[in-house]
PDB file of C-alpha atoms in Angstrom:
ATOM      1  CA  MET X   1      12.659 -15.645  -2.908  1.00 37.00           C
ATOM      2  CA  LYS X   2      10.987 -16.013   0.634  1.00 32.00           C
ATOM      3  CA  ARG X   3       7.659 -15.515   1.006  1.00 37.00           C
ATOM      4  CA  LEU X   4       5.801 -13.407   4.028  1.00 35.00           C
ATOM      5  CA  PRO X   5       3.869 -14.382   6.753  1.00 33.00           C
ATOM      6  CA  ILE X   6       0.121 -13.918   6.142  1.00 30.00           C
ATOM      7  CA  VAL X   7      -2.222 -12.759   8.627  1.00 31.00           C
ATOM      8  CA  SER X   8      -5.932 -13.003   7.586  1.00 28.00           C
ATOM      9  CA  LEU X   9      -8.274  -9.779   7.964  1.00 30.00           C
ATOM     10  CA  ALA X  10     -11.667  -9.159   7.138  1.00 31.00           C
ATOM     11  CA  CYS X  11     -10.580  -7.372   3.482  1.00 41.00           C
ATOM     12  CA  SER X  12      -9.984  -8.827   0.145  1.00 40.00           C
ATOM     13  CA  VAL X  13      -6.424  -8.713   0.433  1.00 41.00           C
ATOM     14  CA  ALA X  14      -4.327  -8.371   3.709  1.00 42.00           C
ATOM     15  CA  LEU X  15      -0.726  -9.125   4.549  1.00 43.00           C
ATOM     16  CA  PHE X  16       1.729  -8.277   7.676  1.00 41.00           C
ATOM     17  CA  ALA X  17       5.433  -8.895   7.005  1.00 42.00           C
ATOM     18  CA  SER X  18       8.504  -7.488   8.312  1.00 42.00           C
ATOM     19  CA  SER X  19      12.025  -7.947   7.056  1.00 39.00           C
ATOM     20  CA  ALA X  20      14.789  -9.542   8.905  1.00 42.00           C
ATOM     21  CA  GLY X  21      15.679  -5.850   9.820  1.00 54.00           C
ATOM     22  CA  ALA X  22      13.253  -3.223  11.762  1.00 77.00           C
ATOM     23  CA  ALA X  23      11.351  -2.745   8.309  1.00 90.00           C
ATOM     24  CA  THR X  24       7.387  -3.012   8.847  1.00 91.00           C
ATOM     25  CA  PHE X  25       4.389  -3.676   6.232  1.00 93.00           C
ATOM     26  CA  ASN X  26       1.114  -4.027   6.367  1.00 91.00           C
ATOM     27  CA  GLY X  27      -1.257  -4.294   3.348  1.00 91.00           C
ATOM     28  CA  VAL X  28      -4.921  -4.434   2.062  1.00 90.00           C
ATOM     29  CA  SER X  29      -6.435  -4.184  -1.176  1.00 92.00           C
ATOM     30  CA  HIS X  30     -10.293  -3.956  -2.061  1.00 92.00           C
ATOM     31  CA  ASP X  31     -12.386  -2.723  -5.024  1.00 91.00           C
ATOM     32  CA  ILE X  32     -12.780   0.784  -5.963  1.00 87.00           C
ATOM     33  CA  THR X  33     -16.562   1.277  -5.518  1.00 83.00           C
ATOM     34  CA  ASP X  34     -16.591   4.978  -4.833  1.00 83.00           C
ATOM     35  CA  PHE X  35     -15.974   6.787  -8.325  1.00 78.00           C
ATOM     36  CA  VAL X  36     -17.437   9.893  -8.004  1.00 76.00           C
ATOM     37  CA  ASN X  37     -16.752  11.031  -4.623  1.00 82.00           C
ATOM     38  CA  GLY X  38     -13.388   9.333  -4.346  1.00 85.00           C
ATOM     39  CA  SER X  39     -13.988   8.780  -0.725  1.00 88.00           C
ATOM     40  CA  GLU X  40     -11.499   5.815  -0.655  1.00 90.00           C
ATOM     41  CA  VAL X  41      -8.702   8.220  -1.115  1.00 93.00           C
ATOM     42  CA  SER X  42      -7.061   8.161   2.604  1.00 93.00           C
ATOM     43  CA  THR X  43      -7.038  11.413   4.646  1.00 92.00           C
ATOM     44  CA  ARG X  44      -4.897   9.960   7.298  1.00 90.00           C
ATOM     45  CA  GLY X  45      -1.807  11.685   8.732  1.00 92.00           C
ATOM     46  CA  THR X  46      -0.134  13.963   6.563  1.00 95.00           C
ATOM     47  CA  LEU X  47      -0.095  14.069   2.894  1.00 97.00           C
ATOM     48  CA  VAL X  48       3.491  13.858   1.263  1.00 97.00           C
ATOM     49  CA  ASP X  49       2.380  13.780  -2.308  1.00 94.00           C
ATOM     50  CA  ALA X  50       0.004  12.321  -4.791  1.00 93.00           C
ATOM     51  CA  VAL X  51       0.914  11.999  -8.366  1.00 89.00           C
ATOM     52  CA  ASN X  52      -1.017  10.366 -11.610  1.00 83.00           C
ATOM     53  CA  LEU X  53       1.862   8.178 -13.024  1.00 78.00           C
ATOM     54  CA  LEU X  54       1.117   8.753 -16.769  1.00 66.00           C
ATOM     55  CA  ASN X  55      -1.537  10.932 -18.195  1.00 54.00           C
ATOM     56  CA  ALA X  56      -0.213  12.650 -21.494  1.00 51.00           C
ATOM     57  CA  ASN X  57      -3.037  11.418 -23.546  1.00 49.00           C
ATOM     58  CA  VAL X  58      -5.813  13.158 -21.594  1.00 51.00           C
ATOM     59  CA  ASP X  59      -5.959  16.781 -22.617  1.00 52.00           C
ATOM     60  CA  GLY X  60      -2.320  17.266 -23.157  1.00 49.00           C
ATOM     61  CA  ILE X  61       0.653  17.003 -20.954  1.00 53.00           C
ATOM     62  CA  GLY X  62       0.351  16.989 -17.356  1.00 63.00           C
ATOM     63  CA  VAL X  63      -3.356  16.895 -16.100  1.00 73.00           C
ATOM     64  CA  SER X  64      -4.000  16.845 -12.705  1.00 81.00           C
ATOM     65  CA  THR X  65      -6.729  15.256 -11.032  1.00 83.00           C
ATOM     66  CA  MET X  66      -8.500  16.282  -7.895  1.00 88.00           C
ATOM     67  CA  ILE X  67      -9.989  13.257  -5.991  1.00 89.00           C
ATOM     68  CA  ASN X  68     -11.639  13.761  -2.227  1.00 89.00           C
ATOM     69  CA  GLY X  69      -9.630  16.900  -1.867  1.00 91.00           C
ATOM     70  CA  VAL X  70      -6.331  15.308  -2.836  1.00 92.00           C
ATOM     71  CA  LEU X  71      -4.334  16.845  -5.942  1.00 91.00           C
ATOM     72  CA  PHE X  72      -2.803  13.958  -8.003  1.00 89.00           C
ATOM     73  CA  LYS X  73      -0.474  15.886  -9.838  1.00 85.00           C
ATOM     74  CA  GLY X  74       0.205  15.386 -13.748  1.00 80.00           C
ATOM     75  CA  THR X  75       3.406  14.399 -14.939  1.00 74.00           C
ATOM     76  CA  GLN X  76       5.601  15.040 -17.347  1.00 67.00           C
ATOM     77  CA  PRO X  77       6.258  12.278 -20.056  1.00 58.00           C
ATOM     78  CA  GLY X  78      10.239  11.501 -20.091  1.00 57.00           C
ATOM     79  CA  ALA X  79      10.869  13.456 -16.813  1.00 61.00           C
ATOM     80  CA  TYR X  80      12.367  11.077 -14.420  1.00 61.00           C
ATOM     81  CA  HIS X  81      11.076  12.726 -11.585  1.00 66.00           C
ATOM     82  CA  GLU X  82       7.305  13.342 -11.335  1.00 66.00           C
ATOM     83  CA  GLY X  83       6.343  16.997 -12.003  1.00 62.00           C
ATOM     84  CA  ALA X  84       9.890  17.441 -13.640  1.00 67.00           C
ATOM     85  CA  GLU X  85      11.263  18.179 -10.044  1.00 80.00           C
ATOM     86  CA  SER X  86      14.589  18.012  -8.600  1.00 84.00           C
ATOM     87  CA  PHE X  87      15.625  14.181  -7.048  1.00 87.00           C
ATOM     88  CA  GLY X  88      15.843  15.889  -3.527  1.00 89.00           C
ATOM     89  CA  GLU X  89      12.113  17.319  -4.122  1.00 88.00           C
ATOM     90  CA  ALA X  90      10.490  14.539  -5.582  1.00 90.00           C
ATOM     91  CA  SER X  91       8.177  11.816  -3.803  1.00 93.00           C
ATOM     92  CA  PHE X  92       8.102   9.446  -6.658  1.00 91.00           C
ATOM     93  CA  VAL X  93      10.048   8.390  -9.776  1.00 86.00           C
ATOM     94  CA  TYR X  94       9.722   6.429 -12.792  1.00 79.00           C
ATOM     95  CA  HIS X  95      10.966   3.125 -13.140  1.00 72.00           C
ATOM     96  CA  GLY X  96       9.678   1.138 -16.087  1.00 68.00           C
ATOM     97  CA  GLY X  97       6.833   0.470 -18.082  1.00 65.00           C
ATOM     98  CA  ASP X  98       4.711   1.521 -21.198  1.00 66.00           C
ATOM     99  CA  GLY X  99       2.287   4.199 -21.238  1.00 66.00           C
ATOM    100  CA  TYR X 100      -1.273   3.622 -22.302  1.00 60.00           C
ATOM    101  CA  ALA X 101      -3.030   5.905 -25.074  1.00 53.00           C
ATOM    102  CA  ASP X 102      -6.548   5.066 -25.899  1.00 54.00           C
ATOM    103  CA  SER X 103      -8.592   7.388 -28.284  1.00 52.00           C
ATOM    104  CA  ASN X 104     -11.812   6.016 -26.385  1.00 51.00           C
ATOM    105  CA  LEU X 105     -11.470   7.650 -22.848  1.00 48.00           C
ATOM    106  CA  TRP X 106     -13.975   6.343 -20.073  1.00 50.00           C
ATOM    107  CA  THR X 107     -16.756   8.666 -20.068  1.00 48.00           C
ATOM    108  CA  SER X 108     -18.456   7.659 -17.102  1.00 49.00           C
ATOM    109  CA  GLY X 109     -17.880  11.280 -15.529  1.00 54.00           C
ATOM    110  CA  GLY X 110     -16.630  10.267 -12.186  1.00 65.00           C
ATOM    111  CA  ALA X 111     -13.764  11.188 -10.279  1.00 68.00           C
ATOM    112  CA  TYR X 112     -11.553   8.720 -11.021  1.00 78.00           C
ATOM    113  CA  ASP X 113     -11.466   9.776 -15.241  1.00 72.00           C
ATOM    114  CA  THR X 114      -8.190  11.030 -15.565  1.00 73.00           C
ATOM    115  CA  LEU X 115      -6.642   8.186 -13.275  1.00 78.00           C
ATOM    116  CA  ALA X 116      -8.622   5.225 -15.358  1.00 75.00           C
ATOM    117  CA  ASP X 117      -7.112   6.774 -18.619  1.00 71.00           C
ATOM    118  CA  SER X 118      -3.556   7.541 -17.081  1.00 72.00           C
ATOM    119  CA  GLN X 119      -2.040   3.801 -16.760  1.00 73.00           C
ATOM    120  CA  ILE X 120       1.362   2.649 -16.679  1.00 73.00           C
ATOM    121  CA  TYR X 121       0.906  -1.014 -18.159  1.00 69.00           C
ATOM    122  CA  ASN X 122       3.436  -3.922 -18.373  1.00 66.00           C
ATOM    123  CA  VAL X 123       5.376  -2.898 -15.702  1.00 64.00           C
ATOM    124  CA  ASP X 124       7.232  -6.018 -15.598  1.00 58.00           C
ATOM    125  CA  ASN X 125      10.430  -7.515 -16.807  1.00 56.00           C
ATOM    126  CA  GLY X 126      10.828 -11.200 -16.747  1.00 52.00           C
ATOM    127  CA  ASN X 127      14.481 -11.234 -15.928  1.00 55.00           C
ATOM    128  CA  VAL X 128      14.461  -9.128 -12.833  1.00 58.00           C
ATOM    129  CA  ASN X 129      12.358  -8.860  -9.703  1.00 55.00           C
ATOM    130  CA  PHE X 130      13.468  -5.327  -8.381  1.00 55.00           C
ATOM    131  CA  GLY X 131      13.506  -2.215  -9.756  1.00 55.00           C
ATOM    132  CA  ASP X 132      11.117  -2.700 -12.337  1.00 64.00           C
ATOM    133  CA  GLY X 133       7.944  -0.513 -11.465  1.00 75.00           C
ATOM    134  CA  TYR X 134       7.641   3.070  -9.603  1.00 85.00           C
ATOM    135  CA  GLY X 135      10.129   4.385  -7.282  1.00 90.00           C
ATOM    136  CA  VAL X 136       8.738   6.277  -3.996  1.00 94.00           C
ATOM    137  CA  VAL X 137      12.128   8.281  -2.789  1.00 95.00           C
ATOM    138  CA  ASN X 138      13.334  10.583  -0.314  1.00 96.00           C
ATOM    139  CA  LEU X 139      11.814   8.282   2.702  1.00 97.00           C
ATOM    140  CA  VAL X 140      12.996   8.735   6.269  1.00 96.00           C
ATOM    141  CA  PRO X 141      14.162   5.180   7.971  1.00 96.00           C
ATOM    142  CA  GLY X 142      11.678   4.601  10.781  1.00 91.00           C
ATOM    143  CA  GLN X 143       9.084   6.965  10.108  1.00 94.00           C
ATOM    144  CA  LEU X 144       5.652   5.301   9.614  1.00 94.00           C
ATOM    145  CA  TYR X 145       4.154   5.849   5.965  1.00 96.00           C
ATOM    146  CA  GLU X 146       0.874   5.016   4.038  1.00 96.00           C
ATOM    147  CA  LEU X 147       0.832   4.488   0.377  1.00 97.00           C
ATOM    148  CA  GLN X 148      -1.949   3.931  -1.836  1.00 97.00           C
ATOM    149  CA  VAL X 149      -1.408   2.367  -5.104  1.00 95.00           C
ATOM    150  CA  PHE X 150      -4.704   3.030  -7.401  1.00 92.00           C
ATOM    151  CA  MET X 151      -5.142   0.494 -10.484  1.00 89.00           C
ATOM    152  CA  LEU X 152      -7.768   1.298 -12.848  1.00 85.00           C
ATOM    153  CA  ASP X 153      -8.264  -0.108 -16.442  1.00 79.00           C
ATOM    154  CA  ASP X 154     -11.158   0.918 -18.692  1.00 73.00           C
ATOM    155  CA  ARG X 155     -10.105  -0.923 -21.646  1.00 71.00           C
ATOM    156  CA  SER X 156     -12.716  -3.410 -23.446  1.00 73.00           C
ATOM    157  CA  GLY X 157     -11.745  -6.997 -22.902  1.00 75.00           C
ATOM    158  CA  VAL X 158      -9.206  -6.427 -20.409  1.00 75.00           C
ATOM    159  CA  SER X 159      -9.120  -8.666 -17.629  1.00 81.00           C
ATOM    160  CA  LYS X 160      -5.770  -8.519 -15.405  1.00 84.00           C
ATOM    161  CA  THR X 161      -4.814 -10.400 -12.209  1.00 89.00           C
ATOM    162  CA  PHE X 162      -1.174  -9.498 -11.070  1.00 88.00           C
ATOM    163  CA  PRO X 163       0.799  -9.090  -7.633  1.00 90.00           C
ATOM    164  CA  LEU X 164       2.380  -6.286  -6.299  1.00 91.00           C
ATOM    165  CA  GLN X 165       5.703  -6.639  -4.703  1.00 91.00           C
ATOM    166  CA  PHE X 166       7.022  -3.961  -2.132  1.00 93.00           C
ATOM    167  CA  GLN X 167      10.976  -3.654  -1.778  1.00 93.00           C
ATOM    168  CA  GLN X 168      12.895  -1.031   0.226  1.00 95.00           C
ATOM    169  CA  ALA X 169      15.452   0.381  -1.749  1.00 93.00           C
ATOM    170  CA  ALA X 170      18.670   2.948  -1.837  1.00 95.00           C
ATOM    171  CA  PHE X 171      18.482   5.149  -4.587  1.00 93.00           C
ATOM    172  CA  THR X 172      21.917   7.347  -5.403  1.00 93.00           C
ATOM    173  CA  GLY X 173      20.123  10.924  -6.257  1.00 89.00           C
ATOM    174  CA  VAL X 174      20.845  10.658  -9.934  1.00 85.00           C
ATOM    175  CA  PHE X 175      17.677   9.869 -11.518  1.00 80.00           C
ATOM    176  CA  ASP X 176      16.127   6.865 -10.845  1.00 82.00           C
ATOM    177  CA  GLU X 177      19.578   5.075  -9.997  1.00 86.00           C
ATOM    178  CA  LEU X 178      19.400   2.304  -7.608  1.00 89.00           C
ATOM    179  CA  ASN X 179      22.742   1.708  -5.470  1.00 92.00           C
ATOM    180  CA  GLN X 180      23.950  -1.323  -6.414  1.00 89.00           C
ATOM    181  CA  ASN X 181      25.748  -1.975  -3.307  1.00 94.00           C
ATOM    182  CA  THR X 182      22.730  -2.072  -1.344  1.00 94.00           C
ATOM    183  CA  PRO X 183      20.523  -4.458  -2.836  1.00 90.00           C
ATOM    184  CA  ALA X 184      16.749  -4.026  -2.847  1.00 90.00           C
ATOM    185  CA  VAL X 185      15.123  -6.049   0.065  1.00 92.00           C
ATOM    186  CA  GLU X 186      11.415  -7.345  -0.094  1.00 92.00           C
ATOM    187  CA  ILE X 187       9.204  -5.872   2.834  1.00 94.00           C
ATOM    188  CA  GLY X 188       5.840  -6.922   1.569  1.00 94.00           C
ATOM    189  CA  TYR X 189       3.739  -8.908  -1.361  1.00 92.00           C
ATOM    190  CA  MET X 190       0.388  -8.877  -2.329  1.00 93.00           C
ATOM    191  CA  GLU X 191      -1.504 -11.253  -4.886  1.00 91.00           C
ATOM    192  CA  GLY X 192      -4.736 -11.176  -6.849  1.00 91.00           C
ATOM    193  CA  ILE X 193      -4.777  -7.678  -7.735  1.00 91.00           C
ATOM    194  CA  THR X 194      -7.571  -7.656 -10.595  1.00 89.00           C
ATOM    195  CA  ILE X 195      -8.228  -4.866 -13.196  1.00 86.00           C
ATOM    196  CA  GLY X 196     -10.603  -4.583 -16.307  1.00 79.00           C
ATOM    197  CA  GLY X 197     -13.164  -2.202 -18.151  1.00 73.00           C
ATOM    198  CA  ASN X 198     -15.781  -1.965 -20.826  1.00 69.00           C
ATOM    199  CA  GLY X 199     -13.926   0.547 -22.894  1.00 65.00           C
ATOM    200  CA  VAL X 200     -16.846   3.004 -22.800  1.00 65.00           C
ATOM    201  CA  THR X 201     -18.332   4.090 -19.382  1.00 67.00           C
ATOM    202  CA  GLN X 202     -16.864   1.328 -17.098  1.00 70.00           C
ATOM    203  CA  ALA X 203     -13.122   1.115 -15.468  1.00 74.00           C
ATOM    204  CA  ASN X 204     -12.961  -1.616 -12.995  1.00 82.00           C
ATOM    205  CA  GLY X 205      -9.576  -1.831 -10.217  1.00 88.00           C
ATOM    206  CA  GLU X 206      -8.148  -1.682  -6.797  1.00 92.00           C
ATOM    207  CA  ILE X 207      -6.842   0.525  -4.414  1.00 94.00           C
ATOM    208  CA  ALA X 208      -4.000  -1.180  -2.064  1.00 95.00           C
ATOM    209  CA  THR X 209      -3.366   0.681   1.038  1.00 95.00           C
ATOM    210  CA  ILE X 210       0.102  -0.092   2.660  1.00 95.00           C
ATOM    211  CA  THR X 211       1.392   1.011   6.112  1.00 95.00           C
ATOM    212  CA  PHE X 212       5.324   0.676   6.159  1.00 95.00           C
ATOM    213  CA  SER X 213       8.544   1.629   7.369  1.00 95.00           C
ATOM    214  CA  ILE X 214      12.188   1.279   5.848  1.00 97.00           C
ATOM    215  CA  ASP X 215      15.406   0.378   7.444  1.00 96.00           C
ATOM    216  CA  PRO X 216      18.459   2.674   8.140  1.00 96.00           C
ATOM    217  CA  GLY X 217      20.549   2.355   4.754  1.00 96.00           C
ATOM    218  CA  TYR X 218      17.409   2.739   2.758  1.00 97.00           C
ATOM    219  CA  ASN X 219      15.862   5.773   1.362  1.00 97.00           C
ATOM    220  CA  GLY X 220      13.003   4.357  -0.697  1.00 96.00           C
ATOM    221  CA  LEU X 221      10.295   2.107  -1.823  1.00 95.00           C
ATOM    222  CA  LEU X 222      10.099   0.020  -5.029  1.00 92.00           C
ATOM    223  CA  VAL X 223       6.593  -1.054  -6.359  1.00 91.00           C
ATOM    224  CA  ASN X 224       6.919  -3.670  -8.593  1.00 88.00           C
ATOM    225  CA  THR X 225       4.040  -5.441 -10.480  1.00 84.00           C
ATOM    226  CA  TRP X 226       4.728  -9.003 -12.446  1.00 80.00           C
ATOM    227  CA  SER X 227       2.274 -10.637 -15.163  1.00 77.00           C
ATOM    228  CA  SER X 228       1.960  -7.375 -17.184  1.00 74.00           C
ATOM    229  CA  GLY X 229       0.395  -5.580 -14.272  1.00 81.00           C
ATOM    230  CA  ALA X 230      -0.830  -1.731 -14.143  1.00 81.00           C
ATOM    231  CA  PHE X 231      -1.422   1.055 -12.011  1.00 83.00           C
ATOM    232  CA  ASN X 232      -2.763   4.479 -12.549  1.00 85.00           C
ATOM    233  CA  GLY X 233      -1.615   6.652  -9.502  1.00 89.00           C
ATOM    234  CA  MET X 234       0.094   6.859  -5.847  1.00 93.00           C
ATOM    235  CA  GLN X 235      -0.181   9.049  -2.640  1.00 96.00           C
ATOM    236  CA  LEU X 236       2.110   8.957   0.029  1.00 97.00           C
ATOM    237  CA  ARG X 237       1.112  10.309   3.494  1.00 97.00           C
ATOM    238  CA  MET X 238       3.089  10.433   7.061  1.00 96.00           C
ATOM    239  CA  VAL X 239       1.351   8.537   9.704  1.00 92.00           C
ATOM    240  CA  ASP X 240       1.690   8.220  13.709  1.00 83.00           C
ATOM    241  CA  ALA X 241       1.680   4.875  15.139  1.00 65.00           C
ATOM    242  CA  ILE X 242      -0.996   4.016  17.328  1.00 65.00           C
ATOM    243  CA  THR X 243       0.154   2.589  20.620  1.00 59.00           C
ATOM    244  CA  GLY X 244      -1.338  -1.278  20.487  1.00 62.00           C
ATOM    245  CA  ASP X 245      -1.371  -0.848  16.734  1.00 68.00           C
ATOM    246  CA  LEU X 246       1.130  -3.947  16.305  1.00 65.00           C
ATOM    247  CA  ASP X 247       0.870  -4.551  12.530  1.00 66.00           C
ATOM    248  CA  HIS X 248       0.385  -0.666  11.857  1.00 61.00           C
ATOM    249  CA  SER X 249      -3.153  -1.102  10.114  1.00 62.00           C
ATOM    250  CA  GLY X 250      -4.369   2.128  11.203  1.00 62.00           C
ATOM    251  CA  PHE X 251      -6.591   0.668  13.884  1.00 65.00           C
ATOM    252  CA  VAL X 252      -6.390  -1.850  16.856  1.00 73.00           C
ATOM    253  CA  ASP X 253      -8.308  -5.070  16.522  1.00 74.00           C
ATOM    254  CA  GLY X 254      -7.742  -8.968  17.001  1.00 74.00           C
ATOM    255  CA  ALA X 255      -5.362  -9.108  14.512  1.00 73.00           C
ATOM    256  CA  ASP X 256      -3.018  -7.102  16.687  1.00 70.00           C
ATOM    257  CA  PHE X 257      -3.667  -9.575  19.885  1.00 77.00           C
ATOM    258  CA  LEU X 258      -2.828 -12.298  17.684  1.00 81.00           C
ATOM    259  CA  LEU X 259       0.583 -10.850  17.015  1.00 74.00           C
ATOM    260  CA  TRP X 260       0.916  -9.783  20.543  1.00 79.00           C
ATOM    261  CA  GLN X 261      -0.149 -13.650  21.461  1.00 79.00           C
ATOM    262  CA  ARG X 262       2.474 -15.080  19.223  1.00 77.00           C
ATOM    263  CA  GLY X 263       5.411 -12.793  20.410  1.00 73.00           C
ATOM    264  CA  TYR X 264       4.793 -12.633  24.221  1.00 70.00           C
ATOM    265  CA  GLY X 265       7.668 -12.813  26.193  1.00 72.00           C
ATOM    266  CA  THR X 266       9.953 -12.285  23.142  1.00 69.00           C
ATOM    267  CA  GLN X 267       8.746  -9.373  21.057  1.00 66.00           C
ATOM    268  CA  TYR X 268       5.980  -7.660  23.165  1.00 75.00           C
ATOM    269  CA  THR X 269       5.109  -7.528  27.083  1.00 73.00           C
ATOM    270  CA  GLN X 270       2.410  -7.038  29.335  1.00 79.00           C
ATOM    271  CA  ALA X 271       2.592  -3.417  28.324  1.00 67.00           C
ATOM    272  CA  ASP X 272       1.717  -3.850  24.515  1.00 69.00           C
ATOM    273  CA  LEU X 273      -1.252  -6.271  25.685  1.00 80.00           C
ATOM    274  CA  ASP X 274      -2.508  -2.845  27.981  1.00 71.00           C
ATOM    275  CA  ALA X 275      -2.051  -0.858  25.187  1.00 65.00           C
ATOM    276  CA  ILE X 276      -4.181  -3.192  22.927  1.00 75.00           C
ATOM    277  CA  LYS X 277      -6.996  -3.165  25.716  1.00 73.00           C
ATOM    278  CA  ALA X 278      -6.673   0.542  25.822  1.00 64.00           C
ATOM    279  CA  ASN X 279      -7.275   1.411  22.144  1.00 62.00           C
ATOM    280  CA  PHE X 280      -8.958  -1.567  20.886  1.00 70.00           C
ATOM    281  CA  GLY X 281     -11.780   0.095  18.411  1.00 71.00           C
ATOM    282  CA  THR X 282     -13.288  -3.169  16.781  1.00 48.00           C
ATOM    283  CA  PRO X 283     -15.524  -5.166  19.593  1.00 36.00           C
ATOM    284  CA  GLN X 284     -16.054  -7.729  16.796  1.00 37.00           C
ATOM    285  CA  ALA X 285     -12.577  -8.745  16.790  1.00 36.00           C
ATOM    286  CA  ALA X 286     -13.119 -10.740  20.018  1.00 36.00           C
ATOM    287  CA  VAL X 287     -14.523 -13.659  17.433  1.00 32.00           C
ATOM    288  CA  ALA X 288     -10.917 -13.596  16.153  1.00 38.00           C
ATOM    289  CA  VAL X 289      -9.463 -13.506  19.430  1.00 38.00           C
ATOM    290  CA  ALA X 290     -11.496 -16.420  20.872  1.00 35.00           C
ATOM    291  CA  SER X 291     -10.583 -18.746  18.118  1.00 37.00           C
ATOM    292  CA  VAL X 292      -6.791 -18.821  18.367  1.00 40.00           C
ATOM    293  CA  PRO X 293      -5.901 -22.549  18.495  1.00 42.00           C
ATOM    294  CA  GLU X 294      -3.711 -23.533  21.543  1.00 43.00           C
ATOM    295  CA  PRO X 295      -2.418 -20.182  22.511  1.00 45.00           C
ATOM    296  CA  ALA X 296       0.828 -20.396  24.700  1.00 48.00           C
ATOM    297  CA  ALA X 297       0.506 -21.392  28.456  1.00 47.00           C
ATOM    298  CA  ALA X 298       1.809 -17.827  29.645  1.00 45.00           C
ATOM    299  CA  ALA X 299      -1.041 -15.977  27.605  1.00 50.00           C
ATOM    300  CA  LEU X 300      -4.044 -18.131  28.697  1.00 48.00           C
ATOM    301  CA  GLY X 301      -4.815 -15.678  31.395  1.00 57.00           C
ATOM    302  CA  ALA X 302      -4.415 -12.708  29.486  1.00 55.00           C
ATOM    303  CA  THR X 303      -6.318 -14.202  26.899  1.00 54.00           C
ATOM    304  CA  ALA X 304      -9.433 -14.838  29.007  1.00 54.00           C
ATOM    305  CA  GLY X 305      -9.360 -11.554  30.606  1.00 59.00           C
ATOM    306  CA  LEU X 306      -9.333  -9.829  27.178  1.00 58.00           C
ATOM    307  CA  ILE X 307     -12.207 -11.966  25.733  1.00 55.00           C
ATOM    308  CA  GLY X 308     -14.152 -10.690  29.068  1.00 60.00           C
ATOM    309  CA  TRP X 309     -12.982  -7.325  28.331  1.00 56.00           C
ATOM    310  CA  LEU X 310     -14.578  -7.079  25.185  1.00 55.00           C
ATOM    311  CA  ALA X 311     -17.758  -9.049  26.334  1.00 53.00           C
ATOM    312  CA  ARG X 312     -18.308  -6.152  28.920  1.00 56.00           C
ATOM    313  CA  ARG X 313     -17.604  -3.504  26.491  1.00 53.00           C
ATOM    314  CA  ARG X 314     -19.920  -4.828  23.911  1.00 49.00           C
ATOM    315  CA  ARG X 315     -22.670  -4.672  26.784  1.00 51.00           C
ATOM    316  CA  SER X 316     -21.807  -1.118  27.991  1.00 54.00           C
TER     317      SER X 316
END
């Protein structure tokens, strides 16, 4: 399988990728640290939906969880469409894995209690590399979305490290059925997701936040884990593109300049550089800009100009 180009950012895991078409992808993963207040739950753009993937073992069926003002709806076990909604009204569909049930519920009192005990795990099939996880459905091609995937485990002795794969997919609208005439295509891949806990008061894990769009002909996204991976909840939001944010990370920084530099004259123009300068929000990124090896001759003048501009902005 073709792997995706990587641009390093100042986070634990960061990827930028795009398929051969117009699909876009940017992803970052970081440890969950604020269990009580849930500040890591994004409020960017417009909320579409948020769901606990499985929580039948927590005080009955369909327990919902409020985190940082976002309601993660409880699911109904056995329902293909989360919340027992019709496909046309659903945002997520169940597409494989085993439910985790444990009488020793996490008792830390944090906002992630229900999510930690609502785990879908072993979402993995060694015989296939697609359609083996969770589905995000009813997406509009070309629209920019942000998806957060919450991955926690509170079981004692569990220490899993696994990758996440993201594929644009075409759903038929019949339960979670995929259109076999339109194969799923990978648009993003993230490695090194780690989860585990102590079985009583501690749940450890990560949140993966991706920004993406899909190509015409597709209407959904598959979120797949390998190596017995696990996840607990998802939040889907619609977001607007920021002018100059070439990698769709949600902010304009040195990574966008690197992309512009590599694609100047083909994919990007002087107008894109002007947009980066106008919306640049992280002055420290000038270090990344200054360290680019052997920039193209056509971009040398722009490189010097941007570095000087950043330096002046830092002093002002």
